[in-house]
Amino acid sequence: MTDIDAANVEWGDLDEEILALAPVVPLMVARTVSLPGENVTGLHASANAATGGIDYVGVGLKDPEKG
């Protein structure tokens, strides 16, 4: 096809067909790794946490003297 305007129309039609079949395509899945220190306690993952993973409400130090 040498007519650019006609090609653009065809590509647009193809795009609409594809979107009708698969409207959402996940391109990335976010993953995190948490490595808490030895002196950390109460660290729990929670899908409902405001931070999206760690619920900091119960996080603390096992031995506050160690800092």
PDB file of N, CA and C in Angstrom:
ATOM      1  N   MET A   1       0.859  -1.161   0.000  1.00  0.00           N
ATOM      2  CA  MET A   1       0.000   0.000   0.000  1.00  0.00           C
ATOM      3  C   MET A   1       0.912   1.234   0.000  1.00  0.00           C
ATOM      4  N   THR A   2       0.724   2.074  -0.981  1.00  0.00           N
ATOM      5  CA  THR A   2       1.582   3.256  -1.111  1.00  0.00           C
ATOM      6  C   THR A   2       0.896   4.545  -0.672  1.00  0.00           C
ATOM      7  N   ASP A   3      -0.428   4.512  -0.530  1.00  0.00           N
ATOM      8  CA  ASP A   3      -1.181   5.700  -0.109  1.00  0.00           C
ATOM      9  C   ASP A   3      -1.130   5.788   1.420  1.00  0.00           C
ATOM     10  N   ILE A   4      -0.416   6.782   1.943  1.00  0.00           N
ATOM     11  CA  ILE A   4      -0.219   6.907   3.390  1.00  0.00           C
ATOM     12  C   ILE A   4      -1.539   7.155   4.115  1.00  0.00           C
ATOM     13  N   ASP A   5      -2.414   7.958   3.550  1.00  0.00           N
ATOM     14  CA  ASP A   5      -3.696   8.219   4.204  1.00  0.00           C
ATOM     15  C   ASP A   5      -4.541   6.954   4.298  1.00  0.00           C
ATOM     16  N   ALA A   6      -4.547   6.166   3.224  1.00  0.00           N
ATOM     17  CA  ALA A   6      -5.302   4.910   3.236  1.00  0.00           C
ATOM     18  C   ALA A   6      -4.679   3.931   4.230  1.00  0.00           C
ATOM     19  N   ALA A   7      -3.351   3.905   4.313  1.00  0.00           N
ATOM     20  CA  ALA A   7      -2.664   3.018   5.252  1.00  0.00           C
ATOM     21  C   ALA A   7      -3.010   3.405   6.690  1.00  0.00           C
ATOM     22  N   ASN A   8      -3.044   4.710   6.965  1.00  0.00           N
ATOM     23  CA  ASN A   8      -3.396   5.165   8.312  1.00  0.00           C
ATOM     24  C   ASN A   8      -4.810   4.742   8.697  1.00  0.00           C
ATOM     25  N   VAL A   9      -5.725   4.799   7.727  1.00  0.00           N
ATOM     26  CA  VAL A   9      -7.096   4.352   7.988  1.00  0.00           C
ATOM     27  C   VAL A   9      -7.109   2.863   8.302  1.00  0.00           C
ATOM     28  N   GLU A  10      -6.377   2.071   7.514  1.00  0.00           N
ATOM     29  CA  GLU A  10      -6.326   0.621   7.733  1.00  0.00           C
ATOM     30  C   GLU A  10      -5.700   0.287   9.094  1.00  0.00           C
ATOM     31  N   TRP A  11      -4.603   0.991   9.446  1.00  0.00           N
ATOM     32  CA  TRP A  11      -3.974   0.751  10.752  1.00  0.00           C
ATOM     33  C   TRP A  11      -4.928   1.129  11.882  1.00  0.00           C
ATOM     34  N   GLY A  12      -5.677   2.185  11.715  1.00  0.00           N
ATOM     35  CA  GLY A  12      -6.664   2.588  12.720  1.00  0.00           C
ATOM     36  C   GLY A  12      -7.751   1.551  12.888  1.00  0.00           C
ATOM     37  N   ASP A  13      -8.225   0.986  11.762  1.00  0.00           N
ATOM     38  CA  ASP A  13      -9.236  -0.077  11.822  1.00  0.00           C
ATOM     39  C   ASP A  13      -8.690  -1.307  12.530  1.00  0.00           C
ATOM     40  N   LEU A  14      -7.443  -1.679  12.221  1.00  0.00           N
ATOM     41  CA  LEU A  14      -6.812  -2.834  12.864  1.00  0.00           C
ATOM     42  C   LEU A  14      -6.658  -2.581  14.362  1.00  0.00           C
ATOM     43  N   ASP A  15      -6.262  -1.377  14.731  1.00  0.00           N
ATOM     44  CA  ASP A  15      -6.120  -1.024  16.137  1.00  0.00           C
ATOM     45  C   ASP A  15      -7.440  -1.187  16.880  1.00  0.00           C
ATOM     46  N   GLU A  16      -8.529  -0.739  16.288  1.00  0.00           N
ATOM     47  CA  GLU A  16      -9.846  -0.876  16.919  1.00  0.00           C
ATOM     48  C   GLU A  16     -10.235  -2.338  17.077  1.00  0.00           C
ATOM     49  N   GLU A  17      -9.931  -3.168  16.084  1.00  0.00           N
ATOM     50  CA  GLU A  17     -10.236  -4.606  16.173  1.00  0.00           C
ATOM     51  C   GLU A  17      -9.463  -5.253  17.319  1.00  0.00           C
ATOM     52  N   ILE A  18      -8.188  -4.923  17.423  1.00  0.00           N
ATOM     53  CA  ILE A  18      -7.352  -5.504  18.476  1.00  0.00           C
ATOM     54  C   ILE A  18      -7.850  -5.072  19.850  1.00  0.00           C
ATOM     55  N   LEU A  19      -8.158  -3.779  20.021  1.00  0.00           N
ATOM     56  CA  LEU A  19      -8.646  -3.285  21.304  1.00  0.00           C
ATOM     57  C   LEU A  19      -9.984  -3.905  21.684  1.00  0.00           C
ATOM     58  N   ALA A  20     -10.798  -4.238  20.704  1.00  0.00           N
ATOM     59  CA  ALA A  20     -12.075  -4.887  20.991  1.00  0.00           C
ATOM     60  C   ALA A  20     -11.857  -6.302  21.537  1.00  0.00           C
ATOM     61  N   LEU A  21     -10.780  -6.952  21.114  1.00  0.00           N
ATOM     62  CA  LEU A  21     -10.497  -8.314  21.563  1.00  0.00           C
ATOM     63  C   LEU A  21      -9.708  -8.344  22.872  1.00  0.00           C
ATOM     64  N   ALA A  22      -8.827  -7.398  23.079  1.00  0.00           N
ATOM     65  CA  ALA A  22      -7.974  -7.365  24.264  1.00  0.00           C
ATOM     66  C   ALA A  22      -7.796  -5.927  24.724  1.00  0.00           C
ATOM     67  N   PRO A  23      -8.784  -5.368  25.445  1.00  0.00           N
ATOM     68  CA  PRO A  23      -8.709  -3.964  25.808  1.00  0.00           C
ATOM     69  C   PRO A  23      -7.621  -3.621  26.831  1.00  0.00           C
ATOM     70  N   VAL A  24      -7.147  -4.602  27.593  1.00  0.00           N
ATOM     71  CA  VAL A  24      -6.124  -4.340  28.598  1.00  0.00           C
ATOM     72  C   VAL A  24      -4.983  -5.329  28.421  1.00  0.00           C
ATOM     73  N   VAL A  25      -3.787  -4.794  28.308  1.00  0.00           N
ATOM     74  CA  VAL A  25      -2.607  -5.649  28.172  1.00  0.00           C
ATOM     75  C   VAL A  25      -1.620  -5.258  29.272  1.00  0.00           C
ATOM     76  N   PRO A  26      -1.462  -6.116  30.295  1.00  0.00           N
ATOM     77  CA  PRO A  26      -0.507  -5.781  31.352  1.00  0.00           C
ATOM     78  C   PRO A  26       0.923  -5.893  30.824  1.00  0.00           C
ATOM     79  N   LEU A  27       1.642  -4.795  30.857  1.00  0.00           N
ATOM     80  CA  LEU A  27       3.012  -4.791  30.361  1.00  0.00           C
ATOM     81  C   LEU A  27       4.021  -4.926  31.489  1.00  0.00           C
ATOM     82  N   MET A  28       3.578  -4.716  32.727  1.00  0.00           N
ATOM     83  CA  MET A  28       4.492  -4.791  33.846  1.00  0.00           C
ATOM     84  C   MET A  28       3.736  -5.265  35.089  1.00  0.00           C
ATOM     85  N   VAL A  29       4.376  -6.100  35.857  1.00  0.00           N
ATOM     86  CA  VAL A  29       3.833  -6.532  37.135  1.00  0.00           C
ATOM     87  C   VAL A  29       4.813  -6.073  38.206  1.00  0.00           C
ATOM     88  N   ALA A  30       4.345  -5.215  39.097  1.00  0.00           N
ATOM     89  CA  ALA A  30       5.228  -4.681  40.138  1.00  0.00           C
ATOM     90  C   ALA A  30       5.444  -5.704  41.241  1.00  0.00           C
ATOM     91  N   ARG A  31       6.684  -5.884  41.616  1.00  0.00           N
ATOM     92  CA  ARG A  31       7.033  -6.769  42.737  1.00  0.00           C
ATOM     93  C   ARG A  31       8.032  -6.028  43.610  1.00  0.00           C
ATOM     94  N   THR A  32       7.951  -6.282  44.897  1.00  0.00           N
ATOM     95  CA  THR A  32       8.889  -5.650  45.809  1.00  0.00           C
ATOM     96  C   THR A  32       9.545  -6.697  46.690  1.00  0.00           C
ATOM     97  N   VAL A  33      10.719  -6.388  47.135  1.00  0.00           N
ATOM     98  CA  VAL A  33      11.448  -7.247  48.060  1.00  0.00           C
ATOM     99  C   VAL A  33      11.761  -6.410  49.291  1.00  0.00           C
ATOM    100  N   SER A  34      11.422  -6.923  50.461  1.00  0.00           N
ATOM    101  CA  SER A  34      11.705  -6.219  51.708  1.00  0.00           C
ATOM    102  C   SER A  34      12.740  -7.011  52.496  1.00  0.00           C
ATOM    103  N   LEU A  35      13.774  -6.338  52.904  1.00  0.00           N
ATOM    104  CA  LEU A  35      14.811  -6.958  53.711  1.00  0.00           C
ATOM    105  C   LEU A  35      14.930  -6.199  55.022  1.00  0.00           C
ATOM    106  N   PRO A  36      14.098  -6.566  56.005  1.00  0.00           N
ATOM    107  CA  PRO A  36      14.155  -5.846  57.275  1.00  0.00           C
ATOM    108  C   PRO A  36      15.417  -6.205  58.048  1.00  0.00           C
ATOM    109  N   GLY A  37      15.844  -5.298  58.905  1.00  0.00           N
ATOM    110  CA  GLY A  37      17.004  -5.553  59.750  1.00  0.00           C
ATOM    111  C   GLY A  37      16.694  -6.576  60.831  1.00  0.00           C
ATOM    112  N   GLU A  38      17.731  -7.036  61.496  1.00  0.00           N
ATOM    113  CA  GLU A  38      17.577  -8.048  62.550  1.00  0.00           C
ATOM    114  C   GLU A  38      16.817  -7.511  63.758  1.00  0.00           C
ATOM    115  N   ASN A  39      16.827  -6.203  63.956  1.00  0.00           N
ATOM    116  CA  ASN A  39      16.220  -5.603  65.139  1.00  0.00           C
ATOM    117  C   ASN A  39      14.794  -5.107  64.883  1.00  0.00           C
ATOM    118  N   VAL A  40      14.192  -5.511  63.780  1.00  0.00           N
ATOM    119  CA  VAL A  40      12.840  -5.065  63.421  1.00  0.00           C
ATOM    120  C   VAL A  40      11.829  -6.130  63.811  1.00  0.00           C
ATOM    121  N   THR A  41      10.732  -5.702  64.376  1.00  0.00           N
ATOM    122  CA  THR A  41       9.659  -6.625  64.754  1.00  0.00           C
ATOM    123  C   THR A  41       8.313  -6.069  64.288  1.00  0.00           C
ATOM    124  N   GLY A  42       7.341  -6.938  64.151  1.00  0.00           N
ATOM    125  CA  GLY A  42       5.989  -6.515  63.789  1.00  0.00           C
ATOM    126  C   GLY A  42       5.820  -6.123  62.336  1.00  0.00           C
ATOM    127  N   LEU A  43       6.724  -6.541  61.494  1.00  0.00           N
ATOM    128  CA  LEU A  43       6.667  -6.179  60.075  1.00  0.00           C
ATOM    129  C   LEU A  43       5.839  -7.221  59.323  1.00  0.00           C
ATOM    130  N   HIS A  44       4.687  -6.792  58.827  1.00  0.00           N
ATOM    131  CA  HIS A  44       3.792  -7.707  58.121  1.00  0.00           C
ATOM    132  C   HIS A  44       3.313  -7.064  56.827  1.00  0.00           C
ATOM    133  N   ALA A  45       3.252  -7.848  55.781  1.00  0.00           N
ATOM    134  CA  ALA A  45       2.720  -7.363  54.504  1.00  0.00           C
ATOM    135  C   ALA A  45       1.204  -7.356  54.574  1.00  0.00           C
ATOM    136  N   SER A  46       0.598  -6.340  53.986  1.00  0.00           N
ATOM    137  CA  SER A  46      -0.847  -6.235  53.961  1.00  0.00           C
ATOM    138  C   SER A  46      -1.275  -5.602  52.641  1.00  0.00           C
ATOM    139  N   ALA A  47      -2.113  -6.296  51.911  1.00  0.00           N
ATOM    140  CA  ALA A  47      -2.593  -5.773  50.623  1.00  0.00           C
ATOM    141  C   ALA A  47      -3.434  -4.511  50.814  1.00  0.00           C
ATOM    142  N   ASN A  48      -3.999  -4.331  52.000  1.00  0.00           N
ATOM    143  CA  ASN A  48      -4.857  -3.174  52.263  1.00  0.00           C
ATOM    144  C   ASN A  48      -4.110  -1.989  52.875  1.00  0.00           C
ATOM    145  N   ALA A  49      -2.811  -2.127  53.097  1.00  0.00           N
ATOM    146  CA  ALA A  49      -2.041  -1.036  53.692  1.00  0.00           C
ATOM    147  C   ALA A  49      -1.980   0.150  52.743  1.00  0.00           C
ATOM    148  N   ALA A  50      -1.952   1.354  53.305  1.00  0.00           N
ATOM    149  CA  ALA A  50      -1.905   2.572  52.494  1.00  0.00           C
ATOM    150  C   ALA A  50      -0.638   2.633  51.650  1.00  0.00           C
ATOM    151  N   THR A  51       0.415   1.984  52.094  1.00  0.00           N
ATOM    152  CA  THR A  51       1.676   1.989  51.361  1.00  0.00           C
ATOM    153  C   THR A  51       1.697   0.965  50.235  1.00  0.00           C
ATOM    154  N   GLY A  52       0.676   0.144  50.163  1.00  0.00           N
ATOM    155  CA  GLY A  52       0.601  -0.844  49.099  1.00  0.00           C
ATOM    156  C   GLY A  52       1.277  -2.155  49.431  1.00  0.00           C
ATOM    157  N   GLY A  53       1.741  -2.351  50.625  1.00  0.00           N
ATOM    158  CA  GLY A  53       2.353  -3.622  50.950  1.00  0.00           C
ATOM    159  C   GLY A  53       2.662  -3.811  52.411  1.00  0.00           C
ATOM    160  N   ILE A  54       3.403  -2.896  53.012  1.00  0.00           N
ATOM    161  CA  ILE A  54       3.795  -3.064  54.402  1.00  0.00           C
ATOM    162  C   ILE A  54       2.884  -2.239  55.293  1.00  0.00           C
ATOM    163  N   ASP A  55       2.368  -2.889  56.328  1.00  0.00           N
ATOM    164  CA  ASP A  55       1.550  -2.195  57.315  1.00  0.00           C
ATOM    165  C   ASP A  55       2.486  -1.737  58.430  1.00  0.00           C
ATOM    166  N   TYR A  56       2.791  -0.446  58.447  1.00  0.00           N
ATOM    167  CA  TYR A  56       3.767   0.095  59.390  1.00  0.00           C
ATOM    168  C   TYR A  56       3.197   0.354  60.791  1.00  0.00           C
ATOM    169  N   VAL A  57       1.917   0.095  61.002  1.00  0.00           N
ATOM    170  CA  VAL A  57       1.291   0.388  62.285  1.00  0.00           C
ATOM    171  C   VAL A  57       1.954  -0.391  63.424  1.00  0.00           C
ATOM    172  N   GLY A  58       2.279  -1.645  63.192  1.00  0.00           N
ATOM    173  CA  GLY A  58       2.846  -2.470  64.264  1.00  0.00           C
ATOM    174  C   GLY A  58       4.349  -2.640  64.201  1.00  0.00           C
ATOM    175  N   VAL A  59       5.032  -1.898  63.347  1.00  0.00           N
ATOM    176  CA  VAL A  59       6.480  -2.057  63.189  1.00  0.00           C
ATOM    177  C   VAL A  59       7.206  -1.356  64.341  1.00  0.00           C
ATOM    178  N   GLY A  60       8.212  -2.019  64.855  1.00  0.00           N
ATOM    179  CA  GLY A  60       9.001  -1.426  65.925  1.00  0.00           C
ATOM    180  C   GLY A  60      10.350  -2.095  66.027  1.00  0.00           C
ATOM    181  N   LEU A  61      11.099  -1.752  67.064  1.00  0.00           N
ATOM    182  CA  LEU A  61      12.405  -2.348  67.314  1.00  0.00           C
ATOM    183  C   LEU A  61      12.295  -3.409  68.388  1.00  0.00           C
ATOM    184  N   LYS A  62      12.960  -4.536  68.174  1.00  0.00           N
ATOM    185  CA  LYS A  62      12.983  -5.577  69.186  1.00  0.00           C
ATOM    186  C   LYS A  62      13.724  -5.059  70.425  1.00  0.00           C
ATOM    187  N   ASP A  63      14.835  -4.434  70.202  1.00  0.00           N
ATOM    188  CA  ASP A  63      15.648  -3.878  71.288  1.00  0.00           C
ATOM    189  C   ASP A  63      15.927  -2.407  70.966  1.00  0.00           C
ATOM    190  N   PRO A  64      15.158  -1.472  71.534  1.00  0.00           N
ATOM    191  CA  PRO A  64      15.358  -0.053  71.228  1.00  0.00           C
ATOM    192  C   PRO A  64      16.761   0.453  71.586  1.00  0.00           C
ATOM    193  N   GLU A  65      17.436  -0.206  72.488  1.00  0.00           N
ATOM    194  CA  GLU A  65      18.784   0.201  72.876  1.00  0.00           C
ATOM    195  C   GLU A  65      19.759   0.063  71.711  1.00  0.00           C
ATOM    196  N   LYS A  66      19.498  -0.893  70.831  1.00  0.00           N
ATOM    197  CA  LYS A  66      20.377  -1.122  69.668  1.00  0.00           C
ATOM    198  C   LYS A  66      20.163  -0.057  68.599  1.00  0.00           C
ATOM    199  N   GLY A  67      18.968   0.550  68.593  1.00  0.00           N
ATOM    200  CA  GLY A  67      18.676   1.598  67.608  1.00  0.00           C
ATOM    201  C   GLY A  67      18.482   1.089  66.297  1.00  0.00           C
TER     202      GLY A  67
END
